[in-house]
Every structure is written in structure tokens, then in C-alpha cells.
Short mmCIF file of C-alpha atoms in Angstrom, two decimals:
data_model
loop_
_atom_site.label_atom_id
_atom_site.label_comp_id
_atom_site.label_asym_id
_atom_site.label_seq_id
_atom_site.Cartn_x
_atom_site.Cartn_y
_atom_site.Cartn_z
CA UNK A 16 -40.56 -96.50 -66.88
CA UNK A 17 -40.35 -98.35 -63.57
CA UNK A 18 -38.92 -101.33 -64.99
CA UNK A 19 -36.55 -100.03 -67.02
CA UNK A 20 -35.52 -97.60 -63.50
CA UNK A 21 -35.46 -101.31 -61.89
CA UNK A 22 -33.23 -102.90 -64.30
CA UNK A 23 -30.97 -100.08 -64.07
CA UNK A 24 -30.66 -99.59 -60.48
CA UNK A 25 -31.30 -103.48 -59.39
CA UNK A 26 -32.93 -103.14 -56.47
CA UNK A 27 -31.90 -104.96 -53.81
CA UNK A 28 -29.11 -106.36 -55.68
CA UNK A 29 -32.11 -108.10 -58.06
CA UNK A 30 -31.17 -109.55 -61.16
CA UNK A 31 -32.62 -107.42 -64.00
CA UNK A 32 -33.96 -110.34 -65.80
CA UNK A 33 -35.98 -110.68 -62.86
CA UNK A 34 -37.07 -107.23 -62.46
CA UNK A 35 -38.59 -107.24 -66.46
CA UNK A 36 -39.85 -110.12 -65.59
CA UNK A 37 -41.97 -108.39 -62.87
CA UNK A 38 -42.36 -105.19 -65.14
CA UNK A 39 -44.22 -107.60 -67.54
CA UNK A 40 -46.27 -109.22 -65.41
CA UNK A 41 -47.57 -105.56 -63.67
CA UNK A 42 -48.39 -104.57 -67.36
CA UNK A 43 -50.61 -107.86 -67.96
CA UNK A 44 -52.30 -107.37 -64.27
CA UNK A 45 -53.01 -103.68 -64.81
CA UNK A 46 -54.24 -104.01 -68.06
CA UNK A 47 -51.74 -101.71 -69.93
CA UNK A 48 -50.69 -105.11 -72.29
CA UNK A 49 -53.77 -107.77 -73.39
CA UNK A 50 -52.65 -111.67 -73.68
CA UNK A 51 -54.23 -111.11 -77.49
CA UNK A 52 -51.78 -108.12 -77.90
CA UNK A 53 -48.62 -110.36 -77.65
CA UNK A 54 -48.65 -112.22 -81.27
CA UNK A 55 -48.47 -108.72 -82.94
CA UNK A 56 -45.73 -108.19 -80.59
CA UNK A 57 -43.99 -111.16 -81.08
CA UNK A 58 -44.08 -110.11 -85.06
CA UNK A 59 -43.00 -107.10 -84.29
CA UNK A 60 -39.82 -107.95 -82.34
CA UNK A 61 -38.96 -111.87 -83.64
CA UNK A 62 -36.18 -110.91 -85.85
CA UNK A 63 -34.38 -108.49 -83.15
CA UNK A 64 -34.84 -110.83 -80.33
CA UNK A 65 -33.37 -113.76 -82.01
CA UNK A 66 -30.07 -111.64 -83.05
CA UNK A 67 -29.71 -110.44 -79.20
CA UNK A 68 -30.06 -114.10 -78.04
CA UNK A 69 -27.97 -115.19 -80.84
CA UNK A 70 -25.19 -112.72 -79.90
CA UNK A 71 -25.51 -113.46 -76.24
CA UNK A 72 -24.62 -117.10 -77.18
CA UNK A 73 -22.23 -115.95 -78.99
CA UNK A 74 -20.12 -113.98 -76.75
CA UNK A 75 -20.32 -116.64 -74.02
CA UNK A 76 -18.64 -119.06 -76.49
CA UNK A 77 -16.02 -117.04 -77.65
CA UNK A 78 -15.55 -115.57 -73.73
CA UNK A 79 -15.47 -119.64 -72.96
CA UNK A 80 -12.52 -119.81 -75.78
CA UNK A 81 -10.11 -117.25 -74.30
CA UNK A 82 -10.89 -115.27 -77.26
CA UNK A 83 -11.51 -111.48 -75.44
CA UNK A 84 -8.89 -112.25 -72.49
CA UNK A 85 -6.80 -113.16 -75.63
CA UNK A 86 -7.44 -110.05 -77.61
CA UNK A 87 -6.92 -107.71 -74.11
CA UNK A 88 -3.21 -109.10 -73.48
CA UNK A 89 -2.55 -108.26 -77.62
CA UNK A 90 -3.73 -104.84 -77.17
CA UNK A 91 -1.87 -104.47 -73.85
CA UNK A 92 1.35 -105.55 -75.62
CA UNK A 93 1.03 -103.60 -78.51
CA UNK A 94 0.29 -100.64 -76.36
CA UNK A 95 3.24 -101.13 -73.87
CA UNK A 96 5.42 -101.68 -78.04
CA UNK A 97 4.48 -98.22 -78.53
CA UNK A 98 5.31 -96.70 -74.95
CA UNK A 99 1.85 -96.17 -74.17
CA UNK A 100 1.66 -98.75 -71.81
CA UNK A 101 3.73 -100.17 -68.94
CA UNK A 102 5.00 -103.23 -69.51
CA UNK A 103 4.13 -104.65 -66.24
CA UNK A 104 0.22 -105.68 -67.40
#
């Protein structure tokens, strides 16, 4: 619970990557997780950590391509079409 309260609140402005990577760590060192418990968790979670990677590449590409600035100013115009936005955006 810690780590997830880290990686929520970021400490000390502390990138969350780096607070998991801590929370891990105090699991190993206080026995809650064994070394020979992490190829069952690696089955476990293979498929579902390859899909978030996968879609983290993903959206950097496509943010590198223009593609959700592109898709923002569409929605903006089509809202400001329809009155609902002003047309200044």
C-alpha cells in the first residue's frame, strides 16, 4: 500500500517509476516477495505487461505524429460549428 500511496502522491516530486522501483525492492528485502516467486509472476502478468508497454509505445508515436493535437483542434472546431464552443481556440 505504501508504494502505490508513493506513486500517487510522488514524494518529493519523485518519479513514480522510481518509487515502484523502491516498493519492489522493500518487498524482496523484507521478505514479503522470494527471487523463486518471480517466474510464476512473470506467467502470471506476461501477456498484460506486454500490451501496457505496447500501448505506451504506441501513444508516444502517434503523440510524435501530431495525431492527438490533431484530433483536439477537430473536436474544438466541430464544437465551436455547433455553438458550443468559442471560436477563438
Amino acid at each position: 500500500m505504501l508504494t502505490v500511496a508513493g506513486v500517487v502522491w510522488r514524494p518529493r516530486g519523485l518519479d513514480p517509476a522510481w518509487v515502484a522501483v523502491l516498493g519492489a525492492v522493500a518487498a524482496l528485502l523484507v521478505g514479503a516477495v522470494h527471487l523463486s516467486d518471480l517466474p510464476a509472476l512473470w506467467n502470471a502478468t506476461w501477456n498484460a505487461t506486454l500490451t501496457l508497454v505496447a500501448l505506451i509505445v504506441l501513444s508516444l508515436l502517434l503523440d510524435a505524429a501530431g495525431l492527438f493535437r490533431w484530433t483536439a483542434l477537430q473536436v474544438a472546431r466541430w464544437g465551436a460549428a455547433a455553438g458550443g464552443v468559442s471560436s477563438r481556440c
